[in-house]
Tab-separated table of C-alpha atoms in Angstrom:
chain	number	residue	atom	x	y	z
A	1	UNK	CA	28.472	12.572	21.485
A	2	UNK	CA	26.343	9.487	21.633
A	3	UNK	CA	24.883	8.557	17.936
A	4	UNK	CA	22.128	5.856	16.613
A	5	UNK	CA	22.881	6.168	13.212
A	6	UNK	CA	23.391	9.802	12.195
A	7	UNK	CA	21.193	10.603	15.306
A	8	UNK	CA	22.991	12.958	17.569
A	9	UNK	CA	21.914	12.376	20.865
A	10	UNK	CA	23.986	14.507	22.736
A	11	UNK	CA	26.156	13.289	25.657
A	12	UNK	CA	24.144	11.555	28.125
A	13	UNK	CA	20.739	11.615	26.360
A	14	UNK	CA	17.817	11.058	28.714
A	15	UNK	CA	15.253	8.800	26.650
A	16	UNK	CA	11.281	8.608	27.100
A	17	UNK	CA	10.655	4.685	27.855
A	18	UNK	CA	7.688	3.493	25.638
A	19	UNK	CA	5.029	2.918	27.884
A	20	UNK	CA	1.250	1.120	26.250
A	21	UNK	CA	-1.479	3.568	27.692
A	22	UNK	CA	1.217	6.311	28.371
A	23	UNK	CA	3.452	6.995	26.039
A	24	UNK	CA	0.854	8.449	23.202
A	25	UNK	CA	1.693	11.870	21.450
A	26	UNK	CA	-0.072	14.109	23.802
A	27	UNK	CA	2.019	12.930	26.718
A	28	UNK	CA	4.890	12.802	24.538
A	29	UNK	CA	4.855	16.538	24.008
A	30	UNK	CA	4.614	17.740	27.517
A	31	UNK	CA	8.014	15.358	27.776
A	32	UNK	CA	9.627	16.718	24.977
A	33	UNK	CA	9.356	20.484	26.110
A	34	UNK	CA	10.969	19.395	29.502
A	35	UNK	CA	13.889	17.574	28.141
A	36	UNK	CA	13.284	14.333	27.247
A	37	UNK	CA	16.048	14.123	23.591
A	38	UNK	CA	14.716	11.055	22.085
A	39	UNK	CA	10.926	9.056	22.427
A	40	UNK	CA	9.204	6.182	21.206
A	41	UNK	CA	5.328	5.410	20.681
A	42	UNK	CA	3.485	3.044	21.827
A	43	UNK	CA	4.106	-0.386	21.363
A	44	UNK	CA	2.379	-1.224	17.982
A	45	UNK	CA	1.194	-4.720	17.066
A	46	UNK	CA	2.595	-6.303	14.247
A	47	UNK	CA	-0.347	-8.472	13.459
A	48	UNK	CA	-2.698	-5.220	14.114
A	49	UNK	CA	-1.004	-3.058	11.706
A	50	UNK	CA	-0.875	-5.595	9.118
A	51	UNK	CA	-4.366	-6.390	9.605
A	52	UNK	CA	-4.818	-2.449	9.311
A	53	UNK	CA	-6.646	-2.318	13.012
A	54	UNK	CA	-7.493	1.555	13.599
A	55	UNK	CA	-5.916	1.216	16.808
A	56	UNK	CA	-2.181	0.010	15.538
A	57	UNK	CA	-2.199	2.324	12.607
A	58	UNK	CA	-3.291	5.429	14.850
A	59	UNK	CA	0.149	4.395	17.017
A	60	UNK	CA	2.407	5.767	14.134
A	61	UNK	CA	1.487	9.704	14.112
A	62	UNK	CA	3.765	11.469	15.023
A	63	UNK	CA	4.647	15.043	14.848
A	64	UNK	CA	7.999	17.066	13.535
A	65	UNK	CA	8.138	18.846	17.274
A	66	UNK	CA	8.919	15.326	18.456
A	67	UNK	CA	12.215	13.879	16.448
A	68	UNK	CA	14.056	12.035	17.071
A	69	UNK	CA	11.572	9.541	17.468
A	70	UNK	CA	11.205	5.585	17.045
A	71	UNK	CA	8.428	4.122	16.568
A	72	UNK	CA	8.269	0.653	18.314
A	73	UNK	CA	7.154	-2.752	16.850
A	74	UNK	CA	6.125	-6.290	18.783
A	75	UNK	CA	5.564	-9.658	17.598
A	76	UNK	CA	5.947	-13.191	17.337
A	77	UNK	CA	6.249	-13.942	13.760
A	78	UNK	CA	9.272	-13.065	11.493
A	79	UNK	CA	7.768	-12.605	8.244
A	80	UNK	CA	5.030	-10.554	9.549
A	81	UNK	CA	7.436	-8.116	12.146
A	82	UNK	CA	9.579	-8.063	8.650
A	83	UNK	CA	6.048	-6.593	6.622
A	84	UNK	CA	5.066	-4.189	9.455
A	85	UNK	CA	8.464	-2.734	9.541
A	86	UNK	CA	8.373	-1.782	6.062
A	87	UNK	CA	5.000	-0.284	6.652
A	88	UNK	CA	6.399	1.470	10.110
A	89	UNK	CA	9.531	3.045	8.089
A	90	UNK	CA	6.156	4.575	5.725
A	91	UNK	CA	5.532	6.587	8.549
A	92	UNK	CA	8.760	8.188	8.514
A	93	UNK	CA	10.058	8.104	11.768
A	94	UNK	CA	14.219	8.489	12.823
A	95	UNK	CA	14.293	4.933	13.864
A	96	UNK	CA	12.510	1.671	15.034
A	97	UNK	CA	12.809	-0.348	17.721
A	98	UNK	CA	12.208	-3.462	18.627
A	99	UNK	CA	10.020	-4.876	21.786
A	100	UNK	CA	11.964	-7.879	23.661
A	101	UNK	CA	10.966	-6.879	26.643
A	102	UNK	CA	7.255	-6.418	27.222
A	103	UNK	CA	6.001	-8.390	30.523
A	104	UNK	CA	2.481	-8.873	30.822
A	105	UNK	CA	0.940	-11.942	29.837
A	106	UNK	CA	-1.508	-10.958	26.867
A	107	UNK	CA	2.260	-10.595	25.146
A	108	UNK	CA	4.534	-12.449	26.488
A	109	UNK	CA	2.285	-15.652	26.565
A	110	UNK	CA	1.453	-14.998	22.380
A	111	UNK	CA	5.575	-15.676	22.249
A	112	UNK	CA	6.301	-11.605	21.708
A	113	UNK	CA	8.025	-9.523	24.241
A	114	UNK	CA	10.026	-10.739	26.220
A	115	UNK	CA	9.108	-14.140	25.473
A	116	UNK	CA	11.699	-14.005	22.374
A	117	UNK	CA	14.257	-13.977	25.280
A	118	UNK	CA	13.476	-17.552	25.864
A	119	UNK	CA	14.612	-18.204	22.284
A	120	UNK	CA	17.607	-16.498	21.145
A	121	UNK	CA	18.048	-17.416	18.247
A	122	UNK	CA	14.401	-17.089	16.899
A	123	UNK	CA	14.770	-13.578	18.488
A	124	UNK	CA	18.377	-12.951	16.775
A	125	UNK	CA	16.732	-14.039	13.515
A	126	UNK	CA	13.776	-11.706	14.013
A	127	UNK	CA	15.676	-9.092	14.131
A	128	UNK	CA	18.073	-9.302	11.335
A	129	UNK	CA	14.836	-9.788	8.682
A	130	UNK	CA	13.693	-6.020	10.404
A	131	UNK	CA	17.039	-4.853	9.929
A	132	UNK	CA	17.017	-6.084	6.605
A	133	UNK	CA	13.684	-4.604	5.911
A	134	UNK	CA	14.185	-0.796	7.108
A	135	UNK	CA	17.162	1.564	6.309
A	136	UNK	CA	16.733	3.090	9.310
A	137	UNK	CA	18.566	2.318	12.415
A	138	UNK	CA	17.275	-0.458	14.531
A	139	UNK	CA	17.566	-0.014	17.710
A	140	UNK	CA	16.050	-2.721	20.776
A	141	UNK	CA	14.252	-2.592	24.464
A	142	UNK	CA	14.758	-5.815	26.632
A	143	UNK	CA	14.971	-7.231	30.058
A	144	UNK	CA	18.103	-9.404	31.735
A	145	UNK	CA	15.918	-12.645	30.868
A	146	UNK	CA	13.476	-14.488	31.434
A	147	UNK	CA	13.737	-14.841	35.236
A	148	UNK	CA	16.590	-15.382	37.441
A	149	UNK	CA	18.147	-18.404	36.472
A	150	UNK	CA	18.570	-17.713	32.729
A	151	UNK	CA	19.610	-13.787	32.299
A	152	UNK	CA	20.875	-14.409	29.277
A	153	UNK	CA	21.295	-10.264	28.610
A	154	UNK	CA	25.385	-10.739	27.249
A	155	UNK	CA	24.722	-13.626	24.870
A	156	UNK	CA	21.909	-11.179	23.589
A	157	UNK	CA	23.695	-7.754	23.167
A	158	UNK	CA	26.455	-9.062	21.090
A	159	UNK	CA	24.350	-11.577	18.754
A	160	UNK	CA	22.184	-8.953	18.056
A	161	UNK	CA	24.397	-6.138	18.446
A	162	UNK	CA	26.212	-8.660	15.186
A	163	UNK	CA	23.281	-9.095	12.861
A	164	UNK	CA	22.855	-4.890	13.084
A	165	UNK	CA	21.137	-3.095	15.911
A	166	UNK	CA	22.692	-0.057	16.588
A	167	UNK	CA	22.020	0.728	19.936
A	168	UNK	CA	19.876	-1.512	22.964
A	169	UNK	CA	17.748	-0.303	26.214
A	170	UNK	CA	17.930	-2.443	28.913
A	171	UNK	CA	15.250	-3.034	31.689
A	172	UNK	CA	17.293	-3.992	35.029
A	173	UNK	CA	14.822	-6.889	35.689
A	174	UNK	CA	13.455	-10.197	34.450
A	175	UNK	CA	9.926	-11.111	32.902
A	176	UNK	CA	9.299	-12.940	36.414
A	177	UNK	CA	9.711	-9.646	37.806
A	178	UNK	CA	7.602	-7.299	36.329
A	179	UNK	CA	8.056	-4.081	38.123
A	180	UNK	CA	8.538	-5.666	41.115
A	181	UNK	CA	11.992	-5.354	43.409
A	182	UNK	CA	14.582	-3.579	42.711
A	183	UNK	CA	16.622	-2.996	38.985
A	184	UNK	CA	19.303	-4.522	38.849
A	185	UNK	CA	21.826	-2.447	36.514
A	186	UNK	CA	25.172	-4.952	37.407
A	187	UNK	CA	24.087	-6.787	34.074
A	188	UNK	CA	23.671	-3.969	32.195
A	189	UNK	CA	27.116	-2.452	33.077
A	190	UNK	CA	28.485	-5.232	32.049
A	191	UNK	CA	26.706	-5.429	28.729
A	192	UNK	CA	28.522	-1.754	28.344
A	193	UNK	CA	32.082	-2.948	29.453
A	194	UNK	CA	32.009	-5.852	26.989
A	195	UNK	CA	34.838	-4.941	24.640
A	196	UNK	CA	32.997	-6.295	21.720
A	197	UNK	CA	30.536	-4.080	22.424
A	198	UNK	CA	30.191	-0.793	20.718
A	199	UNK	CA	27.001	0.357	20.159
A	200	UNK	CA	25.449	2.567	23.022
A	201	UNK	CA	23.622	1.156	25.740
A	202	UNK	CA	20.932	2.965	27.277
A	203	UNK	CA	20.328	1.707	31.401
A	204	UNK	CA	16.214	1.630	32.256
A	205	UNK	CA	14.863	1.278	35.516
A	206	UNK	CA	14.027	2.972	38.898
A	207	UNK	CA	15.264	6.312	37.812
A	208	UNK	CA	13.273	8.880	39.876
A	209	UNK	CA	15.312	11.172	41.165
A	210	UNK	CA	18.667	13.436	39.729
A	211	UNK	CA	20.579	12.069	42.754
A	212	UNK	CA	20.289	8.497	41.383
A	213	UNK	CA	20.837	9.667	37.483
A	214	UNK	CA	23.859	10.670	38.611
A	215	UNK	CA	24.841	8.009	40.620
A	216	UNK	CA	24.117	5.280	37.783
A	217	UNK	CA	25.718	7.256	35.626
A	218	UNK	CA	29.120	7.276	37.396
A	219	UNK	CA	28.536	3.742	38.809
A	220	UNK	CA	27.252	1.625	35.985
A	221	UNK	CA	29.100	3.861	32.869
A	222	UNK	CA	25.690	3.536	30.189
A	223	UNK	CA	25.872	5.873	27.207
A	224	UNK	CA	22.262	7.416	28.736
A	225	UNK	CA	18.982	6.939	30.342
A	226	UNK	CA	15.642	6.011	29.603
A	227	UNK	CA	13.132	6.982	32.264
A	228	UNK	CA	9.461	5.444	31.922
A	229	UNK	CA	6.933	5.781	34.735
A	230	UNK	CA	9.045	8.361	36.699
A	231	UNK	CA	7.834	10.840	33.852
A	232	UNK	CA	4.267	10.153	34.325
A	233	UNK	CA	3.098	12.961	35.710
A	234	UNK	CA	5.982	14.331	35.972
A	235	UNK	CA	7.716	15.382	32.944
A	236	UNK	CA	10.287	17.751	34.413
A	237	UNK	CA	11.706	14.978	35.951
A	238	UNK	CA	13.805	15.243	32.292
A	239	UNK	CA	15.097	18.821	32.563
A	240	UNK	CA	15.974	18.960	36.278
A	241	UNK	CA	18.298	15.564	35.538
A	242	UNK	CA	19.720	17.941	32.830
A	243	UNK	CA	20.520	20.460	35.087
A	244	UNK	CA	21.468	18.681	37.814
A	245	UNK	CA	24.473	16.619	36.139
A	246	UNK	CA	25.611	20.035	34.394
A	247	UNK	CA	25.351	22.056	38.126
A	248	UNK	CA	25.307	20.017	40.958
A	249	UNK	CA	22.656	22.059	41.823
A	250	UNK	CA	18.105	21.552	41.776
A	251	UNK	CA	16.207	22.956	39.282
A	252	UNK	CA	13.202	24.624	41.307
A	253	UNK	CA	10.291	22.635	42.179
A	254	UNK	CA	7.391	22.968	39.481
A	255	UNK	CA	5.384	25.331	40.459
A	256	UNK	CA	1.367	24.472	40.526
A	257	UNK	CA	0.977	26.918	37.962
A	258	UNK	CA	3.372	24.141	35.627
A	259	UNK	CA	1.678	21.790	36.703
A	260	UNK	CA	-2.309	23.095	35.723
A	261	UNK	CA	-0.405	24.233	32.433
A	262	UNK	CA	0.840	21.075	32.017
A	263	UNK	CA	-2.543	19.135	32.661
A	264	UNK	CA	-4.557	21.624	30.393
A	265	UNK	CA	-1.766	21.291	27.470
A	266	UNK	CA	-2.106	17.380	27.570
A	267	UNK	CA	-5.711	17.465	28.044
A	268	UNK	CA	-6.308	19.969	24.783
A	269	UNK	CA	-3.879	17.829	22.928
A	270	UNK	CA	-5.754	14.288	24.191
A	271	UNK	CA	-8.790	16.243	22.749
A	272	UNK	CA	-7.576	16.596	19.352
A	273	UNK	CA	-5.733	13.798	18.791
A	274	UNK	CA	-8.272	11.139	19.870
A	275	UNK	CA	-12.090	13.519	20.148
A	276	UNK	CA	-14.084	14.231	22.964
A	277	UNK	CA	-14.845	11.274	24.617
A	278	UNK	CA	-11.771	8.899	24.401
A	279	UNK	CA	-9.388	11.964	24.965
A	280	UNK	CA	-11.127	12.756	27.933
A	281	UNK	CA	-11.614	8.985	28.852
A	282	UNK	CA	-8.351	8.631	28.344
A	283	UNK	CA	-6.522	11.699	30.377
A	284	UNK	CA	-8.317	10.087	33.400
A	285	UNK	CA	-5.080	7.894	34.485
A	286	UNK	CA	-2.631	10.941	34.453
A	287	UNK	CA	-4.491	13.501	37.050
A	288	UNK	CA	-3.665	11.964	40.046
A	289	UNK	CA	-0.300	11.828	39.197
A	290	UNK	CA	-0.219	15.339	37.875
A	291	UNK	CA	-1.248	16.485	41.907
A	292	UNK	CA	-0.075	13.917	43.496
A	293	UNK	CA	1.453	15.158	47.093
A	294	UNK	CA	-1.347	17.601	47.118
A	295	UNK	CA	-3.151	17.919	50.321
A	296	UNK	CA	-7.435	17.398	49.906
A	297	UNK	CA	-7.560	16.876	46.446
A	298	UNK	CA	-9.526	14.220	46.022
A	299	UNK	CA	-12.808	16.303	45.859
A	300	UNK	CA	-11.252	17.772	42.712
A	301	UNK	CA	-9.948	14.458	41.385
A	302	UNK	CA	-13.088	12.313	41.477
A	303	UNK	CA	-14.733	15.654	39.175
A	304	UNK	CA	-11.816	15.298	37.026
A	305	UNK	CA	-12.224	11.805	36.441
A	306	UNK	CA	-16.155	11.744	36.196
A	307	UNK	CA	-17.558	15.023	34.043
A	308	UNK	CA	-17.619	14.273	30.264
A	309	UNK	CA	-18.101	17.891	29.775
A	310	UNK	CA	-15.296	19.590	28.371
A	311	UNK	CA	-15.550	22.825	29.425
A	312	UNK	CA	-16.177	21.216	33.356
A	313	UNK	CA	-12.723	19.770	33.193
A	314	UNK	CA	-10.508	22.792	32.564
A	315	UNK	CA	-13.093	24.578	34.730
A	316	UNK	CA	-12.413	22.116	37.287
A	317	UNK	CA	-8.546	23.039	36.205
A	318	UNK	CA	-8.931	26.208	36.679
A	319	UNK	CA	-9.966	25.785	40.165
A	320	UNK	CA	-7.151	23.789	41.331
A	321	UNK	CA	-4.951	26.420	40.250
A	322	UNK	CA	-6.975	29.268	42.418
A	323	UNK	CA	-7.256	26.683	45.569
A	324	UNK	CA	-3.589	25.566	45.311
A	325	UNK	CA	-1.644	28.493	44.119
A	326	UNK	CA	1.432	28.921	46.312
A	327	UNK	CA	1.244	25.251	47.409
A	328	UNK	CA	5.027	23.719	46.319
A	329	UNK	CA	5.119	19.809	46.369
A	330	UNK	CA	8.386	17.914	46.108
A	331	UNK	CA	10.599	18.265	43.041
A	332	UNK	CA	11.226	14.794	43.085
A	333	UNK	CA	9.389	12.443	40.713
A	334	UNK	CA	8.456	9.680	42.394
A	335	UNK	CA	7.773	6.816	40.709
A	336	UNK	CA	4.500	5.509	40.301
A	337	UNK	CA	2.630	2.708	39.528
A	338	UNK	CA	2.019	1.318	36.126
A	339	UNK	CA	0.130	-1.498	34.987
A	340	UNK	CA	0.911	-1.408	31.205
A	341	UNK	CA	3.712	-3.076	29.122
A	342	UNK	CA	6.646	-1.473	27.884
């Protein structure tokens, strides 16, 4: 049984990566009801939520339907990562982590993300004030390093595996990388075989298919998976993992009945959680990826992404279920691109 605290994760949990732009409650629930076991928001800005910004403080709803959940927290400064932790753990979450390993520049260049791996111990000493300033578990997200001549990943687990995380995500790439290339999980299996080790260590990157969940599993021995922009538009991608390490056998592909539930459920939700025009604004990025595979749909896609009429878009819905039914695409997520931070 892998445990963050007094979390039970099950045995292998598969984990919902925190993705900005993505990872927002109404995508979070289709997740959760195919599988995912434990999620994070949105990155939230330290400075934002102590400045109160609507934005930052909007980041920590979250919902009973989705625990265990961690909210996740990013910044430069140690006093102020310190105050928005305590103000986090107000929310009530199960946990929250830590961001070390955000890419993109409007981060990383303001010295938060990943950037703290270019200064251990400022990073080390960031995160024993949040420790200090929660009682719930800590737990961190970060990258092998900087780029490829300093992956510095080891010297990181254990110092701050010592000053009281209890478990760490790792990204199989650099900051130089971005999503580009191919993970590289050798680091993080060692991170897992270092006897001074013992906290569980969760293995992110390039996990789109059960095939390779499996195969990382048994090659690279981490405690569980988290799986980021495999799942967009895609949630299943959770349960058919599930299924396939249990059976050895594939879940059914989703049929395109799923997947028109699965649209309207995160569209109604995008609706309610953020109004008319920003939930619709908003549910824009994820149709395409919803269909994607589908043969002609772009006549349907550019009215998806241009009515801001309500009632047009699950008419529009509607339509691609009556054109499409019967059509089965491949049950294999496939990962897609993503421009965010994580």
């Amino acid at each position: 049984m892998v445990k963050i605290g007094n979390i039970e994760l099950g045995e292998f949990p598969l984990l919902l990566a925190p993705m900005e732009d993505v990872s927002d409650p109404p995508f979070r629930q289709v997740c959760k009801e195919n599988g995912a076991d434990m999620m994070y928001t949105e990155f939230v800005s330290s400075e934002g939520l102590i400045r109160n910004a609507h934005k930052s403080v909007q980041k920590l709803d979250i919902f009973e339907y989705e625990r265990p959940i961690g909210i996740q927290l990013f910044g430069s400064d140690v006093d102020t990562m310190a105050e928005c932790t305590r103000i986090a753990t107000g929310a009530n979450p199960d946990l929250i982590d830590i961001n070390y390993g955000c890419p993109v520049k409007k981060v990383a260049c303001r010295g938060a993300g990943a950037a703290l791996l270019q200064d251990v111990p400022l990073m080390t000493k960031m995160t024993e004030e949040v420790v200090k300033a929660t009682h719930l578990p800590v737990t961190v997200k970060t990258r092998l390093g900087w780029d490829e001549s300093t992956k510095n990943i080891e010297e990181v687990a254990e110092r701050l595996q010592d000053v009281g995380i209890q478990a760490l995500s790792i990204h199989g790439r650099t900051r130089a990388q971005l999503y580009k290339g191919e993970a590289d999980w050798t680091l993080i299996a060692k991170v897992k075989n270092n006897p001074r080790i013992k906290i569980p260590i969760f293995g992110n990157g390039d996990i789109d298919s059960p095939e390779k969940a499996l195969d990382y599993k048994n090659r690279f021995g981490v405690d569980g998976i988290m799986i980021g922009r495999a799942a967009i538009g895609y949630p299943w991608i959770f349960n058919e993992i599930k299924h396939f390490l249990a059976t050895g056998e594939y879940l059914p592909a989703p049929t395109m009945e799923q997947r028109v539930a699965a649209a309207r459920q995160h569209l109604k939700f995008s609706i309610q959680w953020k109004g008319d025009t920003l939930g619709m604004l908003e549910m824009r990025r994820h149709y395409s990826n919803y269909f994607r595979g589908l043969p002609h749909f772009k006549e349907y896609r550019m009215k998806l992404v241009q009515t801001l009429d309500k009632d047009e878009l699950f008419e529009t819905l509607d339509i691609v279920l009556k054109e499409f039914d019967g059509v089965v695409l491949e049950s294999k997520a496939k990962v897609v691109e993503y421009g965010g931070a994580d």
